[in-house]
């Protein structure tokens, strides 16, 4: 990452990635959190709360926080684990991945500290490669077990997407799947709808999903496609009005223009023996078109025909 410099400033140190057609990504070292992804037309793809708190230890409300080694309250650790509340460093040895020495990718590293061992008694390294290319943002998380005993973890890349109006967007690719409903004691249900639309709070973990899921936003004439590997589940979250009012670092109306669609490993925790390494991959891509003009058939997106 020879020529990507760390930008200091009023908030925590960050890195800005560029690619030749003009899209950029901004990453905080704090939490290795992507806080902005702008396309070549300088349109922001990710949601960021106007009331986000930028001072550690509070995670930043928006962008792409990393939930590790625990998703939500699926365990005894703090909500969503501690990786999003830690200062990561630059990873100058991302092997076996080849070094990312260009302006459009960065490697970040979180190593367990003596302090962490008090909350989660395992030695680990969590690596994250972030790459921006034309119309795409790729993230490659890796967990290495440096301990002399096996450990298990759950994880999510919590993508806060900016949408025109959440009551107007639809999600394709989760139909007929089972899900845990976090709004009713994690009971298990089966999705009946062809496409998921939103008219109230939603907090679900969809299980063993296809590798492609699409958010179709008519108003913005764009479809966000999430492709994922190594993270078999997906989370859909929108707090809606009441919950939004109860979340201090979220504006009361913010729920209308955000939707979280995460790549996640929740139902079956990932188990790593000593020296083993797990690798995941998430690729977010933007297909700019309008559903109405029939240019884009969601089924074709899901079946990779677009
Ligand atoms: O999606 C799961 C969830 O745990 C929700 O229940 C809600 O709490 C959300 O994440 C936000 O969590 P956070 O800790 O970021 O406020």
Coordinates of N, CA and C in Angstrom, one line a residue, residues 28-226:
X28 N -11.6 4.3 8.2 CA -11.0 4.8 9.5 C -10.1 3.6 10.0
X29 N -9.0 3.9 10.5 CA -8.2 2.9 11.2 C -8.9 2.4 12.4
X30 N -9.7 3.2 13.0 CA -10.6 2.8 14.1 C -11.7 1.9 13.6
X31 N -11.6 0.7 14.0 CA -12.6 -0.3 13.6 C -12.4 -0.8 12.1
X32 N -11.3 -0.3 11.4 CA -11.1 -0.7 10.0 C -12.5 -0.5 9.3
X33 N -13.1 0.7 9.7 CA -14.5 0.9 9.2 C -14.5 1.8 8.0
X34 N -15.1 1.2 6.9 CA -15.3 2.0 5.7 C -16.4 3.0 6.1
X35 N -16.1 4.3 5.8 CA -17.1 5.3 6.2 C -17.7 6.1 5.0
X36 N -17.1 5.8 3.8 CA -17.6 6.4 2.6 C -17.2 5.6 1.4
X37 N -18.1 5.5 0.5 CA -17.9 4.9 -0.8 C -18.6 5.7 -1.9
X38 N -17.8 6.5 -2.6 CA -18.5 7.3 -3.7 C -18.2 6.8 -5.0
X39 N -19.2 6.8 -5.9 CA -19.0 6.2 -7.3 C -18.4 7.3 -8.1
X40 N -18.2 7.0 -9.4 CA -17.5 7.9 -10.3 C -18.2 9.2 -10.5
X41 N -19.5 9.2 -10.2 CA -20.3 10.5 -10.3 C -20.3 11.1 -8.9
X42 N -19.4 10.7 -8.0 CA -19.3 11.3 -6.6 C -20.6 11.1 -5.8
X43 N -21.4 10.1 -6.2 CA -22.6 9.9 -5.4 C -22.2 8.9 -4.2
X44 N -22.7 9.2 -3.0 CA -22.4 8.4 -1.9 C -23.3 7.1 -1.8
X45 N -22.7 6.0 -1.7 CA -23.5 4.7 -1.8 C -23.8 4.3 -0.3
X46 N -23.0 4.7 0.6 CA -23.3 4.2 2.0 C -24.0 5.3 2.9
X47 N -24.7 4.8 3.8 CA -25.4 5.7 4.8 C -24.5 6.0 5.9
X48 N -24.5 7.3 6.3 CA -23.8 7.7 7.5 C -24.7 8.6 8.3
X49 N -25.0 8.3 9.6 CA -25.9 9.1 10.5 C -25.3 10.5 10.7
X50 N -26.2 11.4 10.6 CA -25.8 12.8 10.9 C -25.4 13.0 12.4
X51 N -25.9 12.0 13.2 CA -25.6 12.1 14.6 C -24.5 11.1 15.0
X52 N -23.8 10.6 14.0 CA -22.7 9.6 14.3 C -21.7 10.2 15.3
X53 N -21.3 9.4 16.3 CA -20.2 9.8 17.2 C -18.9 9.3 16.7
X54 N -17.9 10.3 16.6 CA -16.7 9.9 16.0 C -15.6 9.8 17.0
X55 N -16.0 9.7 18.2 CA -15.0 9.6 19.3 C -15.0 8.1 19.9
X56 N -13.9 7.4 19.8 CA -13.8 6.1 20.5 C -14.3 6.2 21.9
X57 N -14.9 5.2 22.6 CA -15.1 3.9 22.1 C -16.4 3.6 21.4
X58 N -17.2 4.6 21.1 CA -18.5 4.4 20.4 C -18.2 4.1 19.0
X59 N -18.8 3.0 18.4 CA -18.6 2.7 17.0 C -19.4 3.8 16.2
X60 N -18.9 4.0 15.0 CA -19.5 5.1 14.1 C -20.8 4.5 13.5
X61 N -21.9 5.2 13.6 CA -23.2 4.7 13.1 C -23.3 5.0 11.6
X62 N -22.8 4.0 10.8 CA -22.9 4.1 9.4 C -21.8 3.4 8.7
X63 N -21.7 3.5 7.4 CA -20.6 2.9 6.7 C -20.6 1.4 6.8
X64 N -19.5 0.8 7.0 CA -19.4 -0.7 7.1 C -18.6 -1.1 8.4
X65 N -19.3 -1.2 9.6 CA -18.6 -1.7 10.8 C -18.3 -3.2 10.6
X66 N -17.3 -3.7 11.3 CA -17.0 -5.1 11.3 C -17.4 -5.7 12.7
X67 N -18.3 -6.6 12.6 CA -18.8 -7.3 13.9 C -18.0 -8.6 14.1
X68 N -17.1 -8.6 15.1 CA -16.2 -9.8 15.3 C -15.7 -9.7 16.8
X69 N -15.5 -10.8 17.5 CA -15.8 -12.2 17.2 C -17.2 -12.6 17.5
X70 N -18.1 -11.6 17.6 CA -19.5 -12.0 17.9 C -20.5 -11.1 17.1
X71 N -21.5 -11.7 16.5 CA -22.5 -10.9 15.8 C -23.6 -10.6 16.9
X72 N -24.0 -9.4 16.9 CA -25.1 -8.9 17.8 C -24.9 -9.5 19.2
X73 N -26.0 -10.1 19.8 CA -25.9 -10.6 21.1 C -25.9 -12.2 21.1
X74 N -25.4 -12.7 20.0 CA -25.3 -14.2 19.8 C -24.0 -14.7 20.6
X75 N -24.0 -14.3 21.9 CA -22.9 -14.8 22.7 C -22.8 -13.9 24.0
X76 N -21.7 -14.0 24.8 CA -21.6 -13.3 26.0 C -20.8 -12.0 25.9
X77 N -20.2 -11.7 24.8 CA -19.4 -10.5 24.7 C -20.3 -9.3 24.4
X78 N -19.7 -8.1 24.4 CA -20.5 -6.9 24.1 C -21.1 -7.1 22.7
X79 N -22.2 -6.3 22.5 CA -23.0 -6.3 21.3 C -22.1 -6.2 20.1
X80 N -22.1 -7.1 19.1 CA -21.4 -7.1 17.9 C -19.9 -7.2 18.1
X81 N -19.4 -7.7 19.3 CA -18.0 -8.0 19.5 C -17.2 -6.7 19.7
X82 N -15.9 -6.8 19.7 CA -15.0 -5.6 20.0 C -14.2 -5.1 18.8
X83 N -14.2 -5.8 17.7 CA -13.3 -5.3 16.6 C -13.7 -3.9 16.1
X84 N -15.0 -3.6 16.2 CA -15.4 -2.3 15.7 C -15.0 -1.1 16.7
X85 N -14.6 -1.5 17.9 CA -14.1 -0.5 18.9 C -12.6 -0.6 19.1
X86 N -11.9 -1.0 18.1 CA -10.4 -1.1 18.3 C -9.7 -0.3 17.2
X87 N -8.5 0.2 17.6 CA -7.7 0.9 16.6 C -6.9 -0.2 15.8
X88 N -7.1 -0.3 14.6 CA -6.4 -1.3 13.8 C -5.1 -0.7 13.3
X89 N -4.2 -1.5 12.7 CA -3.0 -0.9 12.1 C -2.9 -1.3 10.6
X90 N -1.9 -0.7 9.9 CA -1.7 -1.1 8.6 C -1.0 -2.5 8.6
X91 N -1.4 -3.4 7.7 CA -0.8 -4.7 7.6 C 0.3 -4.8 6.6
X92 N 1.5 -4.8 7.0 CA 2.6 -4.8 6.0 C 3.0 -6.2 5.6
X93 N 2.3 -7.2 6.1 CA 2.6 -8.6 5.6 C 1.2 -9.3 5.4
X94 N 0.5 -9.0 4.3 CA -0.8 -9.6 4.1 C -0.7 -11.0 3.5
X95 N 0.5 -11.6 3.5 CA 0.6 -12.9 2.8 C -0.4 -13.9 3.4
X96 N -0.9 -14.8 2.7 CA -0.5 -15.2 1.3 C -1.1 -14.3 0.2
X97 N -1.9 -13.3 0.6 CA -2.3 -12.3 -0.5 C -1.1 -11.5 -0.9
X98 N -1.0 -11.2 -2.2 CA 0.2 -10.4 -2.6 C 0.0 -9.0 -2.1
X99 N 1.1 -8.3 -1.8 CA 1.0 -6.9 -1.2 C 0.1 -6.1 -2.2
X100 N -0.7 -5.2 -1.6 CA -1.6 -4.4 -2.4 C -0.9 -3.0 -2.6
X101 N 0.1 -2.9 -3.4 CA 0.8 -1.6 -3.5 C 0.2 -0.8 -4.7
X102 N -0.9 -0.3 -4.4 CA -1.5 0.7 -5.3 C -2.5 1.6 -4.6
X103 N -3.0 2.5 -5.3 CA -3.8 3.6 -4.6 C -5.2 3.1 -4.3
X104 N -5.6 1.9 -4.9 CA -7.0 1.5 -4.7 C -7.2 0.3 -3.8
X105 N -6.2 -0.1 -3.0 CA -6.5 -1.1 -2.0 C -5.6 -0.9 -0.8
X106 N -6.1 -1.4 0.3 CA -5.3 -1.3 1.6 C -5.5 -2.6 2.4
X107 N -4.5 -2.9 3.2 CA -4.6 -4.0 4.1 C -4.5 -3.5 5.6
X108 N -5.5 -4.0 6.4 CA -5.5 -3.6 7.8 C -5.5 -4.8 8.7
X109 N -5.0 -4.6 9.9 CA -4.7 -5.7 10.8 C -5.2 -5.4 12.2
X110 N -5.8 -6.4 12.8 CA -6.1 -6.3 14.3 C -5.6 -7.5 15.0
X111 N -4.6 -7.3 15.9 CA -4.0 -8.4 16.6 C -4.6 -8.4 18.1
X112 N -4.9 -9.6 18.6 CA -5.4 -9.6 20.0 C -4.4 -9.0 21.0
X113 N -4.9 -8.3 21.9 CA -4.0 -7.7 22.9 C -4.2 -8.4 24.3
X114 N -3.2 -8.2 25.2 CA -3.4 -8.8 26.6 C -4.8 -8.3 27.1
X115 N -5.2 -7.1 26.8 CA -6.5 -6.6 27.3 C -7.6 -7.4 26.7
X116 N -7.5 -7.7 25.4 CA -8.6 -8.5 24.7 C -8.7 -9.8 25.3
X117 N -7.5 -10.4 25.7 CA -7.6 -11.8 26.2 C -8.4 -11.9 27.5
X118 N -8.6 -10.8 28.2 CA -9.4 -10.8 29.4 C -10.9 -11.0 29.0
X119 N -11.3 -10.4 27.8 CA -12.7 -10.6 27.4 C -12.9 -11.8 26.5
X120 N -11.9 -12.1 25.7 CA -12.0 -13.2 24.8 C -10.7 -13.9 24.8
X121 N -10.6 -15.0 25.5 CA -9.3 -15.6 25.8 C -8.6 -16.4 24.7
X122 N -8.5 -15.8 23.5 CA -7.9 -16.4 22.4 C -7.0 -15.4 21.6
X123 N -5.8 -15.9 21.2 CA -4.9 -15.1 20.4 C -5.3 -15.2 19.0
X124 N -5.4 -14.1 18.3 CA -5.9 -14.1 16.9 C -5.3 -12.9 16.1
X125 N -5.3 -13.1 14.8 CA -5.1 -11.9 13.9 C -6.3 -11.8 13.0
X126 N -6.8 -10.6 12.9 CA -8.0 -10.4 12.0 C -7.5 -9.4 10.9
X127 N -7.5 -9.8 9.7 CA -7.0 -9.0 8.6 C -8.2 -8.6 7.7
X128 N -8.0 -7.4 7.1 CA -9.1 -7.0 6.2 C -8.4 -6.3 5.0
X129 N -8.6 -6.8 3.8 CA -8.2 -6.1 2.6 C -9.4 -5.4 2.0
X130 N -9.2 -4.2 1.6 CA -10.3 -3.4 1.0 C -9.8 -2.9 -0.3
X131 N -10.6 -3.1 -1.4 CA -10.2 -2.7 -2.7 C -11.3 -2.0 -3.4
X132 N -11.0 -0.9 -4.0 CA -12.1 -0.1 -4.8 C -11.7 -0.2 -6.3
X133 N -12.7 -0.5 -7.1 CA -12.5 -0.5 -8.6 C -13.7 0.1 -9.2
X134 N -13.8 0.2 -10.5 CA -14.9 0.8 -11.1 C -16.2 0.1 -10.7
X135 N -17.1 0.8 -10.0 CA -18.4 0.3 -9.6 C -18.4 -0.8 -8.6
X136 N -17.2 -1.1 -8.0 CA -17.1 -2.2 -7.1 C -16.3 -1.8 -5.8
X137 N -16.7 -2.4 -4.7 CA -16.0 -2.4 -3.4 C -15.8 -3.8 -2.9
X138 N -14.6 -4.3 -2.8 CA -14.4 -5.6 -2.4 C -13.7 -5.6 -1.0
X139 N -14.2 -6.5 -0.2 CA -13.6 -6.7 1.2 C -13.3 -8.1 1.4
X140 N -12.0 -8.4 1.9 CA -11.6 -9.8 2.1 C -11.2 -9.9 3.6
X141 N -12.1 -10.3 4.5 CA -11.7 -10.5 5.9 C -11.0 -11.9 6.1
X142 N -10.0 -11.9 6.9 CA -9.4 -13.2 7.3 C -9.1 -13.3 8.8
X143 N -9.3 -14.4 9.3 CA -9.1 -14.7 10.8 C -8.1 -15.8 10.9
X144 N -7.0 -15.5 11.6 CA -5.9 -16.5 11.8 C -5.9 -16.9 13.3
X145 N -5.9 -18.2 13.7 CA -5.9 -18.6 15.1 C -4.4 -18.8 15.5
X146 N -3.9 -17.8 16.3 CA -2.5 -17.9 16.8 C -2.4 -18.5 18.2
X147 N -3.6 -19.1 18.6 CA -3.6 -19.7 20.0 C -3.2 -21.2 19.9
X148 N -3.1 -21.8 21.1 CA -2.8 -23.2 21.1 C -4.0 -24.0 21.4
X149 N -5.2 -23.3 21.3 CA -6.5 -24.1 21.4 C -7.4 -23.5 20.3
X150 N -8.4 -24.3 20.0 CA -9.3 -23.9 18.9 C -10.3 -22.9 19.4
X151 N -10.8 -22.0 18.6 CA -11.8 -21.1 19.0 C -12.9 -21.0 17.9
X152 N -14.1 -20.5 18.3 CA -15.2 -20.3 17.3 C -15.6 -18.8 17.4
X153 N -16.1 -18.3 16.2 CA -16.5 -16.9 16.2 C -17.7 -16.8 15.3
X154 N -18.5 -15.7 15.5 CA -19.5 -15.3 14.5 C -19.0 -13.9 14.0
X155 N -19.6 -13.5 12.8 CA -19.0 -12.3 12.2 C -20.0 -11.7 11.3
X156 N -19.9 -10.4 11.1 CA -20.7 -9.8 10.0 C -20.0 -8.5 9.5
X157 N -20.2 -8.3 8.2 CA -19.8 -7.0 7.6 C -21.1 -6.3 7.5
X158 N -21.2 -5.3 8.4 CA -22.5 -4.6 8.5 C -22.6 -3.5 7.6
X159 N -23.2 -3.7 6.4 CA -23.3 -2.7 5.4 C -24.5 -1.8 5.6
X160 N -24.2 -0.5 5.9 CA -25.3 0.5 6.0 C -25.4 1.1 4.6
X161 N -26.4 0.7 3.8 CA -26.6 1.3 2.5 C -27.5 2.5 2.5
X162 N -27.2 3.5 1.7 CA -28.0 4.7 1.6 C -29.1 4.4 0.5
X163 N -30.4 4.5 0.9 CA -31.4 4.3 -0.1 C -32.3 5.5 -0.2
X164 N -33.0 5.6 -1.4 CA -33.9 6.8 -1.6 C -35.0 6.9 -0.6
X165 N -35.7 5.8 -0.4 CA -36.8 5.7 0.5 C -37.1 4.2 0.8
X166 N -36.7 3.8 2.1 CA -36.7 2.4 2.4 C -38.1 1.7 2.1
X167 N -39.2 2.5 2.1 CA -40.5 1.9 1.9 C -40.7 1.7 0.4
X168 N -39.7 2.1 -0.4 CA -39.9 2.0 -1.9 C -38.9 1.0 -2.5
X169 N -37.9 0.5 -1.6 CA -36.9 -0.4 -2.2 C -37.3 -1.9 -2.0
X170 N -36.7 -2.8 -2.7 CA -37.0 -4.2 -2.6 C -35.7 -5.0 -2.6
X171 N -35.7 -6.1 -1.9 CA -34.6 -7.0 -1.8 C -34.9 -8.3 -2.5
X172 N -34.0 -8.7 -3.4 CA -34.2 -10.0 -4.1 C -33.1 -10.9 -3.8
X173 N -33.5 -12.2 -3.7 CA -32.5 -13.2 -3.4 C -32.6 -13.9 -2.1
X174 N -33.6 -13.5 -1.3 CA -33.8 -14.1 0.1 C -35.2 -14.9 0.1
X175 N -35.8 -14.9 -1.0 CA -37.2 -15.5 -1.0 C -37.0 -17.0 -0.7
X176 N -38.0 -17.6 0.0 CA -38.2 -19.0 0.4 C -37.1 -19.4 1.5
X177 N -36.3 -18.5 1.9 CA -35.2 -18.9 2.9 C -35.8 -18.9 4.3
X178 N -35.2 -19.7 5.2 CA -35.4 -19.6 6.6 C -34.7 -18.4 7.2
X179 N -35.2 -17.8 8.3 CA -34.5 -16.8 9.0 C -34.9 -16.8 10.5
X180 N -33.9 -16.2 11.3 CA -34.2 -16.0 12.7 C -34.7 -14.6 12.8
X181 N -35.8 -14.5 13.5 CA -36.4 -13.1 13.7 C -36.0 -12.6 15.0
X182 N -35.1 -11.6 15.0 CA -34.6 -11.0 16.3 C -35.7 -10.2 17.0
X183 N -36.8 -10.0 16.3 CA -37.9 -9.2 16.9 C -38.8 -10.2 17.7
X184 N -38.7 -11.5 17.5 CA -39.5 -12.4 18.2 C -38.7 -13.6 18.7
X185 N -37.8 -13.2 19.7 CA -37.0 -14.2 20.4 C -36.2 -15.1 19.4
X186 N -35.8 -14.6 18.3 CA -35.0 -15.4 17.4 C -35.7 -16.6 16.9
X187 N -37.1 -16.6 16.9 CA -37.8 -17.7 16.3 C -37.5 -17.9 14.9
X188 N -37.6 -19.1 14.4 CA -37.2 -19.4 13.0 C -38.5 -19.4 12.1
X189 N -38.4 -18.7 11.0 CA -39.5 -18.6 10.1 C -39.0 -18.9 8.7
X190 N -39.9 -19.0 7.7 CA -39.6 -19.2 6.3 C -40.1 -18.0 5.6
X191 N -39.3 -17.3 4.7 CA -39.7 -16.1 4.0 C -40.7 -16.5 2.9
X192 N -41.9 -15.9 3.0 CA -43.0 -16.2 2.0 C -43.0 -15.3 0.8
X193 N -42.4 -14.1 1.0 CA -42.5 -13.1 0.0 C -41.6 -13.4 -1.2
X194 N -42.0 -13.0 -2.4 CA -41.1 -13.1 -3.6 C -39.9 -12.1 -3.4
X195 N -40.3 -10.9 -3.1 CA -39.2 -9.9 -2.9 C -39.6 -9.3 -1.6
X196 N -38.5 -8.9 -0.8 CA -38.8 -8.3 0.5 C -38.9 -6.8 0.3
X197 N -40.0 -6.3 0.8 CA -40.3 -4.8 0.9 C -40.4 -4.4 2.3
X198 N -40.5 -3.1 2.6 CA -40.3 -2.7 4.0 C -41.5 -1.7 4.4
X199 N -42.2 -2.1 5.5 CA -43.2 -1.2 6.0 C -43.2 -1.2 7.5
X200 N -42.0 -1.6 8.1 CA -41.9 -1.6 9.6 C -40.5 -2.1 10.0
X201 N -40.3 -2.1 11.3 CA -39.0 -2.6 11.8 C -38.7 -4.0 11.3
X202 N -37.5 -4.2 10.9 CA -37.0 -5.6 10.5 C -35.7 -5.9 11.1
X203 N -35.5 -7.1 11.6 CA -34.2 -7.5 12.2 C -34.1 -9.0 12.1
X204 N -33.6 -9.4 11.0 CA -33.6 -10.9 10.7 C -32.3 -11.4 10.2
X205 N -32.0 -12.6 10.6 CA -30.8 -13.3 10.1 C -31.2 -14.3 9.1
X206 N -31.0 -14.1 7.8 CA -31.4 -15.1 6.8 C -30.3 -16.2 6.7
X207 N -30.8 -17.4 6.6 CA -29.8 -18.5 6.8 C -29.5 -19.2 5.4
X208 N -28.2 -19.5 5.3 CA -27.7 -20.2 4.1 C -28.3 -19.6 2.8
X209 N -27.9 -18.3 2.6 CA -28.5 -17.6 1.5 C -27.7 -17.9 0.2
X210 N -28.3 -17.5 -1.0 CA -27.5 -17.6 -2.2 C -26.3 -16.6 -2.1
X211 N -25.3 -16.7 -3.0 CA -24.1 -15.9 -2.9 C -24.4 -14.5 -3.4
X212 N -25.5 -14.3 -4.0 CA -25.9 -12.9 -4.6 C -27.2 -12.5 -4.0
X213 N -27.3 -11.2 -3.6 CA -28.5 -10.6 -3.1 C -28.5 -9.2 -3.7
X214 N -29.7 -8.7 -4.0 CA -29.8 -7.4 -4.7 C -30.8 -6.5 -4.0
X215 N -30.4 -5.2 -3.8 CA -31.3 -4.2 -3.3 C -31.6 -3.3 -4.5
X216 N -32.9 -3.3 -4.9 CA -33.3 -2.5 -6.1 C -34.0 -1.2 -5.6
X217 N -33.4 -0.1 -6.0 CA -33.8 1.2 -5.6 C -34.3 2.0 -6.8
X218 N -35.6 1.9 -7.0 CA -36.2 2.5 -8.2 C -35.8 4.0 -8.3
X219 N -36.0 4.7 -7.2 CA -35.8 6.2 -7.2 C -34.4 6.5 -7.6
X220 N -33.5 5.8 -7.0 CA -32.1 6.2 -7.3 C -31.6 5.5 -8.7
X221 N -32.6 4.8 -9.3 CA -32.2 4.1 -10.6 C -30.9 3.3 -10.4
X222 N -30.9 2.6 -9.3 CA -29.7 1.7 -9.2 C -30.0 0.5 -8.4
X223 N -29.2 -0.5 -8.6 CA -29.3 -1.8 -7.9 C -28.0 -2.0 -7.2
X224 N -28.0 -2.3 -5.9 CA -26.8 -2.7 -5.2 C -26.7 -4.2 -5.2
X225 N -25.7 -4.8 -5.7 CA -25.6 -6.3 -5.6 C -24.5 -6.7 -4.6
X226 N -24.9 -7.5 -3.7 CA -23.9 -8.1 -2.7 C -23.6 -9.5 -3.1

